[in-house]
């Protein structure tokens, strides 16, 4: 086995890469870089990715970071990856690039800002910041509306009107899943106005089971721990700290 | 001529796309979407790009937004584009994707935040925000340091140690050029510690002349207007307003 995937499943882009490999039967070794233990800062990992972010891969002597770049590389190079994940047709792949580029400064930026400032800041020793959270929520909600009105336009169940999922569906759905760690009421308030987004998340889950659930199981465990901490009036426990660090330090 | 490029040269990603077309002899019609006049919000333009951002292209019936996606599409599809702009080799193009993905949440985010909050906010009716500017500058400076220590590592004069420029050089250099509109002293303070970045900018300019200068001429005109306004103690004139709106509303 030559492909090594350096990842922390608490990081949403790490999950997207692991999920893609599992869905496509790509033989790989998962090497956990525990963000809560700051393992991304070690000399060993900096030799893999000098930008000190997960996910990163090593394929033989070739090293690569950034989840979107990794997904495109694996889909282009590994045999047996079905065309719908990343079509060979230049016009179709261009549309996927467009969604993935849009993601960075819209859904990703909004979700990370909201989750950090509404729920996880205390675990980093910072106060919750309602103003920053509101700004994050505004961008997050606008992004969900754009997913619905632009990217989910068309007859297919998936992004760009496709009948089957692409790497863009994986990346964006894994991002939205990070909202599982905020208070259920807040999550529902934000997602409920976007019924088509909710259906698309369900469709993506259904199309990628059982791997989807397995890759997200750690996230759900942390969700339960956080819920318990919140009900006890806490919030700065080990679980909260772990996911906060992952959210802040992981990289698209 | 079938390729239409919808752009405003005050927007850095618009300039990258126009520059690429000119460098590669791609026949195109440039359609100005004047961001200062909010032309991106018109019904006609929303039919081209429902996300209401420039640049966008229409190639026959095919429509595409997001500058990185556009650059990859044009380089992949148009005959006569030299391989160094976007190599056919999967490992080499993967590294270019990695730089372009990194750009969104690092150099781009830092530069836009800094420029808006240190110089252009008054033209939007907002106060200058030194705290946000300082945060933007921190990310911008860290990004410049990473360009130097990671992306410019190697023997070549360009990103990824290449001997000739790629679409990543165009995108990142056009972004840094936006700093021309801030006060010269601030710009020099931020860029001076990064001599290798400055040399790479000069090398990219030299490799893309005379088109580089022509595509940036509007930016330099606005720079002079802003300088004059600042020397008069103003800052909220037409020129400042124009570039502010372009900075805020343009899209990667």
JSON list of N, CA and C in Angstrom, two decimals, chain A residues 29-83:
[
{"chain": "A", "resi": 29, "resn": "UNK", "atom": "N", "xyz": [-3.76, 3.95, 3.77]},
{"chain": "A", "resi": 29, "resn": "UNK", "atom": "CA", "xyz": [-3.46, 3.86, 5.20]},
{"chain": "A", "resi": 29, "resn": "UNK", "atom": "C", "xyz": [-3.84, 5.19, 5.83]},
{"chain": "A", "resi": 30, "resn": "UNK", "atom": "N", "xyz": [-4.74, 5.15, 6.81]},
{"chain": "A", "resi": 30, "resn": "UNK", "atom": "CA", "xyz": [-5.16, 6.39, 7.48]},
{"chain": "A", "resi": 30, "resn": "UNK", "atom": "C", "xyz": [-4.23, 6.65, 8.66]},
{"chain": "A", "resi": 31, "resn": "UNK", "atom": "N", "xyz": [-3.59, 7.79, 8.62]},
{"chain": "A", "resi": 31, "resn": "UNK", "atom": "CA", "xyz": [-2.68, 8.13, 9.72]},
{"chain": "A", "resi": 31, "resn": "UNK", "atom": "C", "xyz": [-3.28, 9.31, 10.47]},
{"chain": "A", "resi": 32, "resn": "UNK", "atom": "N", "xyz": [-3.67, 9.06, 11.71]},
{"chain": "A", "resi": 32, "resn": "UNK", "atom": "CA", "xyz": [-4.35, 10.11, 12.47]},
{"chain": "A", "resi": 32, "resn": "UNK", "atom": "C", "xyz": [-3.38, 11.19, 12.92]},
{"chain": "A", "resi": 33, "resn": "UNK", "atom": "N", "xyz": [-3.69, 12.41, 12.55]},
{"chain": "A", "resi": 33, "resn": "UNK", "atom": "CA", "xyz": [-2.97, 13.58, 13.05]},
{"chain": "A", "resi": 33, "resn": "UNK", "atom": "C", "xyz": [-3.93, 14.23, 14.03]},
{"chain": "A", "resi": 34, "resn": "UNK", "atom": "N", "xyz": [-3.72, 14.00, 15.32]},
{"chain": "A", "resi": 34, "resn": "UNK", "atom": "CA", "xyz": [-4.68, 14.45, 16.32]},
{"chain": "A", "resi": 34, "resn": "UNK", "atom": "C", "xyz": [-4.52, 15.95, 16.55]},
{"chain": "A", "resi": 35, "resn": "UNK", "atom": "N", "xyz": [-5.49, 16.70, 16.03]},
{"chain": "A", "resi": 35, "resn": "UNK", "atom": "CA", "xyz": [-5.40, 18.16, 16.11]},
{"chain": "A", "resi": 35, "resn": "UNK", "atom": "C", "xyz": [-5.51, 18.65, 17.55]},
{"chain": "A", "resi": 36, "resn": "UNK", "atom": "N", "xyz": [-6.27, 17.90, 18.37]},
{"chain": "A", "resi": 36, "resn": "UNK", "atom": "CA", "xyz": [-6.41, 18.34, 19.77]},
{"chain": "A", "resi": 36, "resn": "UNK", "atom": "C", "xyz": [-5.09, 18.18, 20.52]},
{"chain": "A", "resi": 37, "resn": "UNK", "atom": "N", "xyz": [-4.20, 17.34, 19.98]},
{"chain": "A", "resi": 37, "resn": "UNK", "atom": "CA", "xyz": [-2.87, 17.18, 20.59]},
{"chain": "A", "resi": 37, "resn": "UNK", "atom": "C", "xyz": [-1.81, 17.96, 19.81]},
{"chain": "A", "resi": 38, "resn": "UNK", "atom": "N", "xyz": [-2.28, 18.80, 18.88]},
{"chain": "A", "resi": 38, "resn": "UNK", "atom": "CA", "xyz": [-1.39, 19.65, 18.06]},
{"chain": "A", "resi": 38, "resn": "UNK", "atom": "C", "xyz": [-0.37, 18.84, 17.28]},
{"chain": "A", "resi": 39, "resn": "UNK", "atom": "N", "xyz": [-0.76, 17.63, 16.87]},
{"chain": "A", "resi": 39, "resn": "UNK", "atom": "CA", "xyz": [0.19, 16.78, 16.14]},
{"chain": "A", "resi": 39, "resn": "UNK", "atom": "C", "xyz": [0.52, 17.32, 14.75]},
{"chain": "A", "resi": 40, "resn": "UNK", "atom": "N", "xyz": [-0.32, 18.28, 14.28]},
{"chain": "A", "resi": 40, "resn": "UNK", "atom": "CA", "xyz": [-0.02, 18.87, 12.96]},
{"chain": "A", "resi": 40, "resn": "UNK", "atom": "C", "xyz": [1.21, 19.75, 13.00]},
{"chain": "A", "resi": 41, "resn": "UNK", "atom": "N", "xyz": [1.68, 20.05, 14.22]},
{"chain": "A", "resi": 41, "resn": "UNK", "atom": "CA", "xyz": [2.84, 20.94, 14.35]},
{"chain": "A", "resi": 41, "resn": "UNK", "atom": "C", "xyz": [4.16, 20.18, 14.48]},
{"chain": "A", "resi": 42, "resn": "UNK", "atom": "N", "xyz": [4.09, 18.86, 14.54]},
{"chain": "A", "resi": 42, "resn": "UNK", "atom": "CA", "xyz": [5.33, 18.09, 14.73]},
{"chain": "A", "resi": 42, "resn": "UNK", "atom": "C", "xyz": [6.23, 18.18, 13.51]},
{"chain": "A", "resi": 43, "resn": "UNK", "atom": "N", "xyz": [7.50, 17.98, 13.74]},
{"chain": "A", "resi": 43, "resn": "UNK", "atom": "CA", "xyz": [8.47, 18.01, 12.64]},
{"chain": "A", "resi": 43, "resn": "UNK", "atom": "C", "xyz": [8.14, 16.94, 11.59]},
{"chain": "A", "resi": 44, "resn": "UNK", "atom": "N", "xyz": [7.69, 15.76, 12.06]},
{"chain": "A", "resi": 44, "resn": "UNK", "atom": "CA", "xyz": [7.37, 14.67, 11.14]},
{"chain": "A", "resi": 44, "resn": "UNK", "atom": "C", "xyz": [6.25, 15.09, 10.20]},
{"chain": "A", "resi": 45, "resn": "UNK", "atom": "N", "xyz": [5.19, 15.70, 10.75]},
{"chain": "A", "resi": 45, "resn": "UNK", "atom": "CA", "xyz": [4.07, 16.05, 9.88]},
{"chain": "A", "resi": 45, "resn": "UNK", "atom": "C", "xyz": [4.41, 17.26, 9.00]},
{"chain": "A", "resi": 46, "resn": "UNK", "atom": "N", "xyz": [5.21, 18.16, 9.52]},
{"chain": "A", "resi": 46, "resn": "UNK", "atom": "CA", "xyz": [5.59, 19.32, 8.69]},
{"chain": "A", "resi": 46, "resn": "UNK", "atom": "C", "xyz": [6.39, 18.89, 7.46]},
{"chain": "A", "resi": 47, "resn": "UNK", "atom": "N", "xyz": [7.02, 17.72, 7.56]},
{"chain": "A", "resi": 47, "resn": "UNK", "atom": "CA", "xyz": [7.72, 17.19, 6.40]},
{"chain": "A", "resi": 47, "resn": "UNK", "atom": "C", "xyz": [6.72, 16.69, 5.34]},
{"chain": "A", "resi": 48, "resn": "UNK", "atom": "N", "xyz": [5.52, 16.30, 5.79]},
{"chain": "A", "resi": 48, "resn": "UNK", "atom": "CA", "xyz": [4.45, 15.88, 4.86]},
{"chain": "A", "resi": 48, "resn": "UNK", "atom": "C", "xyz": [3.74, 17.12, 4.32]},
{"chain": "A", "resi": 49, "resn": "UNK", "atom": "N", "xyz": [3.36, 18.04, 5.22]},
{"chain": "A", "resi": 49, "resn": "UNK", "atom": "CA", "xyz": [2.70, 19.27, 4.80]},
{"chain": "A", "resi": 49, "resn": "UNK", "atom": "C", "xyz": [3.24, 20.46, 5.59]},
{"chain": "A", "resi": 50, "resn": "UNK", "atom": "N", "xyz": [4.13, 21.24, 4.96]},
{"chain": "A", "resi": 50, "resn": "UNK", "atom": "CA", "xyz": [4.73, 22.38, 5.67]},
{"chain": "A", "resi": 50, "resn": "UNK", "atom": "C", "xyz": [3.69, 23.43, 6.05]},
{"chain": "A", "resi": 51, "resn": "UNK", "atom": "N", "xyz": [2.47, 23.34, 5.50]},
{"chain": "A", "resi": 51, "resn": "UNK", "atom": "CA", "xyz": [1.43, 24.30, 5.88]},
{"chain": "A", "resi": 51, "resn": "UNK", "atom": "C", "xyz": [0.74, 23.87, 7.18]},
{"chain": "A", "resi": 52, "resn": "UNK", "atom": "N", "xyz": [1.09, 22.71, 7.69]},
{"chain": "A", "resi": 52, "resn": "UNK", "atom": "CA", "xyz": [0.64, 22.23, 9.01]},
{"chain": "A", "resi": 52, "resn": "UNK", "atom": "C", "xyz": [-0.87, 22.10, 9.11]},
{"chain": "A", "resi": 53, "resn": "UNK", "atom": "N", "xyz": [-1.49, 21.60, 8.06]},
{"chain": "A", "resi": 53, "resn": "UNK", "atom": "CA", "xyz": [-2.94, 21.41, 8.06]},
{"chain": "A", "resi": 53, "resn": "UNK", "atom": "C", "xyz": [-3.28, 20.01, 7.57]},
{"chain": "A", "resi": 54, "resn": "UNK", "atom": "N", "xyz": [-4.41, 19.48, 8.06]},
{"chain": "A", "resi": 54, "resn": "UNK", "atom": "CA", "xyz": [-4.94, 18.23, 7.52]},
{"chain": "A", "resi": 54, "resn": "UNK", "atom": "C", "xyz": [-6.17, 18.56, 6.68]},
{"chain": "A", "resi": 55, "resn": "UNK", "atom": "N", "xyz": [-6.51, 17.73, 5.70]},
{"chain": "A", "resi": 55, "resn": "UNK", "atom": "CA", "xyz": [-5.84, 16.49, 5.33]},
{"chain": "A", "resi": 55, "resn": "UNK", "atom": "C", "xyz": [-4.63, 16.75, 4.43]},
{"chain": "A", "resi": 56, "resn": "UNK", "atom": "N", "xyz": [-3.78, 15.74, 4.35]},
{"chain": "A", "resi": 56, "resn": "UNK", "atom": "CA", "xyz": [-2.68, 15.74, 3.39]},
{"chain": "A", "resi": 56, "resn": "UNK", "atom": "C", "xyz": [-2.47, 14.28, 2.99]},
{"chain": "A", "resi": 57, "resn": "UNK", "atom": "N", "xyz": [-1.89, 14.08, 1.82]},
{"chain": "A", "resi": 57, "resn": "UNK", "atom": "CA", "xyz": [-1.61, 12.70, 1.41]},
{"chain": "A", "resi": 57, "resn": "UNK", "atom": "C", "xyz": [-0.15, 12.57, 1.00]},
{"chain": "A", "resi": 58, "resn": "UNK", "atom": "N", "xyz": [0.30, 11.31, 1.06]},
{"chain": "A", "resi": 58, "resn": "UNK", "atom": "CA", "xyz": [1.58, 10.96, 0.44]},
{"chain": "A", "resi": 58, "resn": "UNK", "atom": "C", "xyz": [1.32, 9.73, -0.41]},
{"chain": "A", "resi": 59, "resn": "UNK", "atom": "N", "xyz": [1.61, 9.86, -1.69]},
{"chain": "A", "resi": 59, "resn": "UNK", "atom": "CA", "xyz": [1.36, 8.77, -2.64]},
{"chain": "A", "resi": 59, "resn": "UNK", "atom": "C", "xyz": [2.71, 8.44, -3.28]},
{"chain": "A", "resi": 60, "resn": "UNK", "atom": "N", "xyz": [3.36, 7.40, -2.73]},
{"chain": "A", "resi": 60, "resn": "UNK", "atom": "CA", "xyz": [4.74, 7.16, -3.14]},
{"chain": "A", "resi": 60, "resn": "UNK", "atom": "C", "xyz": [5.58, 8.31, -2.62]},
{"chain": "A", "resi": 61, "resn": "UNK", "atom": "N", "xyz": [6.25, 9.02, -3.51]},
{"chain": "A", "resi": 61, "resn": "UNK", "atom": "CA", "xyz": [7.06, 10.16, -3.06]},
{"chain": "A", "resi": 61, "resn": "UNK", "atom": "C", "xyz": [6.30, 11.49, -3.19]},
{"chain": "A", "resi": 62, "resn": "UNK", "atom": "N", "xyz": [5.10, 11.40, -3.78]},
{"chain": "A", "resi": 62, "resn": "UNK", "atom": "CA", "xyz": [4.33, 12.62, -4.06]},
{"chain": "A", "resi": 62, "resn": "UNK", "atom": "C", "xyz": [3.51, 13.06, -2.84]},
{"chain": "A", "resi": 63, "resn": "UNK", "atom": "N", "xyz": [3.64, 14.31, -2.47]},
{"chain": "A", "resi": 63, "resn": "UNK", "atom": "CA", "xyz": [2.90, 14.84, -1.31]},
{"chain": "A", "resi": 63, "resn": "UNK", "atom": "C", "xyz": [1.94, 15.94, -1.78]},
{"chain": "A", "resi": 64, "resn": "UNK", "atom": "N", "xyz": [0.75, 15.97, -1.16]},
{"chain": "A", "resi": 64, "resn": "UNK", "atom": "CA", "xyz": [-0.26, 16.94, -1.58]},
{"chain": "A", "resi": 64, "resn": "UNK", "atom": "C", "xyz": [-1.13, 17.34, -0.40]},
{"chain": "A", "resi": 65, "resn": "UNK", "atom": "N", "xyz": [-1.48, 18.63, -0.33]},
{"chain": "A", "resi": 65, "resn": "UNK", "atom": "CA", "xyz": [-2.42, 19.11, 0.69]},
{"chain": "A", "resi": 65, "resn": "UNK", "atom": "C", "xyz": [-3.60, 19.80, 0.01]},
{"chain": "A", "resi": 66, "resn": "UNK", "atom": "N", "xyz": [-4.58, 20.19, 0.81]},
{"chain": "A", "resi": 66, "resn": "UNK", "atom": "CA", "xyz": [-5.84, 20.81, 0.36]},
{"chain": "A", "resi": 66, "resn": "UNK", "atom": "C", "xyz": [-6.80, 19.72, -0.14]},
{"chain": "A", "resi": 67, "resn": "UNK", "atom": "N", "xyz": [-7.93, 19.60, 0.56]},
{"chain": "A", "resi": 67, "resn": "UNK", "atom": "CA", "xyz": [-8.84, 18.48, 0.28]},
{"chain": "A", "resi": 67, "resn": "UNK", "atom": "C", "xyz": [-9.38, 18.47, -1.15]},
{"chain": "A", "resi": 68, "resn": "UNK", "atom": "N", "xyz": [-9.70, 19.63, -1.70]},
{"chain": "A", "resi": 68, "resn": "UNK", "atom": "CA", "xyz": [-10.24, 19.64, -3.06]},
{"chain": "A", "resi": 68, "resn": "UNK", "atom": "C", "xyz": [-9.19, 19.15, -4.06]},
{"chain": "A", "resi": 69, "resn": "UNK", "atom": "N", "xyz": [-7.97, 19.63, -3.89]},
{"chain": "A", "resi": 69, "resn": "UNK", "atom": "CA", "xyz": [-6.88, 19.19, -4.77]},
{"chain": "A", "resi": 69, "resn": "UNK", "atom": "C", "xyz": [-6.66, 17.68, -4.63]},
{"chain": "A", "resi": 70, "resn": "UNK", "atom": "N", "xyz": [-6.76, 17.18, -3.39]},
{"chain": "A", "resi": 70, "resn": "UNK", "atom": "CA", "xyz": [-6.56, 15.75, -3.15]},
{"chain": "A", "resi": 70, "resn": "UNK", "atom": "C", "xyz": [-7.68, 14.93, -3.82]},
{"chain": "A", "resi": 71, "resn": "UNK", "atom": "N", "xyz": [-8.92, 15.38, -3.66]},
{"chain": "A", "resi": 71, "resn": "UNK", "atom": "CA", "xyz": [-10.05, 14.65, -4.26]},
{"chain": "A", "resi": 71, "resn": "UNK", "atom": "C", "xyz": [-9.91, 14.59, -5.79]},
{"chain": "A", "resi": 72, "resn": "UNK", "atom": "N", "xyz": [-9.53, 15.70, -6.40]},
{"chain": "A", "resi": 72, "resn": "UNK", "atom": "CA", "xyz": [-9.37, 15.74, -7.87]},
{"chain": "A", "resi": 72, "resn": "UNK", "atom": "C", "xyz": [-8.22, 14.82, -8.29]},
{"chain": "A", "resi": 73, "resn": "UNK", "atom": "N", "xyz": [-7.13, 14.87, -7.55]},
{"chain": "A", "resi": 73, "resn": "UNK", "atom": "CA", "xyz": [-5.96, 14.02, -7.86]},
{"chain": "A", "resi": 73, "resn": "UNK", "atom": "C", "xyz": [-6.34, 12.54, -7.80]},
{"chain": "A", "resi": 74, "resn": "UNK", "atom": "N", "xyz": [-6.99, 12.14, -6.72]},
{"chain": "A", "resi": 74, "resn": "UNK", "atom": "CA", "xyz": [-7.35, 10.72, -6.55]},
{"chain": "A", "resi": 74, "resn": "UNK", "atom": "C", "xyz": [-8.35, 10.29, -7.64]},
{"chain": "A", "resi": 75, "resn": "UNK", "atom": "N", "xyz": [-9.34, 11.14, -7.91]},
{"chain": "A", "resi": 75, "resn": "UNK", "atom": "CA", "xyz": [-10.36, 10.79, -8.92]},
{"chain": "A", "resi": 75, "resn": "UNK", "atom": "C", "xyz": [-9.74, 10.71, -10.31]},
{"chain": "A", "resi": 76, "resn": "UNK", "atom": "N", "xyz": [-8.72, 11.53, -10.57]},
{"chain": "A", "resi": 76, "resn": "UNK", "atom": "CA", "xyz": [-8.11, 11.54, -11.90]},
{"chain": "A", "resi": 76, "resn": "UNK", "atom": "C", "xyz": [-7.15, 10.37, -12.10]},
{"chain": "A", "resi": 77, "resn": "UNK", "atom": "N", "xyz": [-6.51, 9.96, -11.02]},
{"chain": "A", "resi": 77, "resn": "UNK", "atom": "CA", "xyz": [-5.39, 9.02, -11.17]},
{"chain": "A", "resi": 77, "resn": "UNK", "atom": "C", "xyz": [-5.73, 7.58, -10.83]},
{"chain": "A", "resi": 78, "resn": "UNK", "atom": "N", "xyz": [-6.65, 7.39, -9.89]},
{"chain": "A", "resi": 78, "resn": "UNK", "atom": "CA", "xyz": [-6.90, 6.03, -9.43]},
{"chain": "A", "resi": 78, "resn": "UNK", "atom": "C", "xyz": [-7.89, 5.31, -10.34]},
{"chain": "A", "resi": 79, "resn": "UNK", "atom": "N", "xyz": [-7.55, 4.09, -10.73]},
{"chain": "A", "resi": 79, "resn": "UNK", "atom": "CA", "xyz": [-8.44, 3.34, -11.62]},
{"chain": "A", "resi": 79, "resn": "UNK", "atom": "C", "xyz": [-9.70, 2.94, -10.85]},
{"chain": "A", "resi": 80, "resn": "UNK", "atom": "N", "xyz": [-10.79, 2.82, -11.56]},
{"chain": "A", "resi": 80, "resn": "UNK", "atom": "CA", "xyz": [-12.01, 2.31, -10.92]},
{"chain": "A", "resi": 80, "resn": "UNK", "atom": "C", "xyz": [-12.87, 3.36, -10.26]},
{"chain": "A", "resi": 81, "resn": "UNK", "atom": "N", "xyz": [-12.46, 4.63, -10.33]},
{"chain": "A", "resi": 81, "resn": "UNK", "atom": "CA", "xyz": [-13.31, 5.69, -9.78]},
{"chain": "A", "resi": 81, "resn": "UNK", "atom": "C", "xyz": [-14.35, 6.04, -10.86]},
{"chain": "A", "resi": 82, "resn": "UNK", "atom": "N", "xyz": [-15.63, 5.89, -10.53]},
{"chain": "A", "resi": 82, "resn": "UNK", "atom": "CA", "xyz": [-16.69, 6.15, -11.52]},
{"chain": "A", "resi": 82, "resn": "UNK", "atom": "C", "xyz": [-16.65, 7.61, -11.97]},
{"chain": "A", "resi": 83, "resn": "UNK", "atom": "N", "xyz": [-16.98, 7.83, -13.24]},
{"chain": "A", "resi": 83, "resn": "UNK", "atom": "CA", "xyz": [-16.87, 9.16, -13.85]},
{"chain": "A", "resi": 83, "resn": "UNK", "atom": "C", "xyz": [-17.69, 10.23, -13.12]}
]
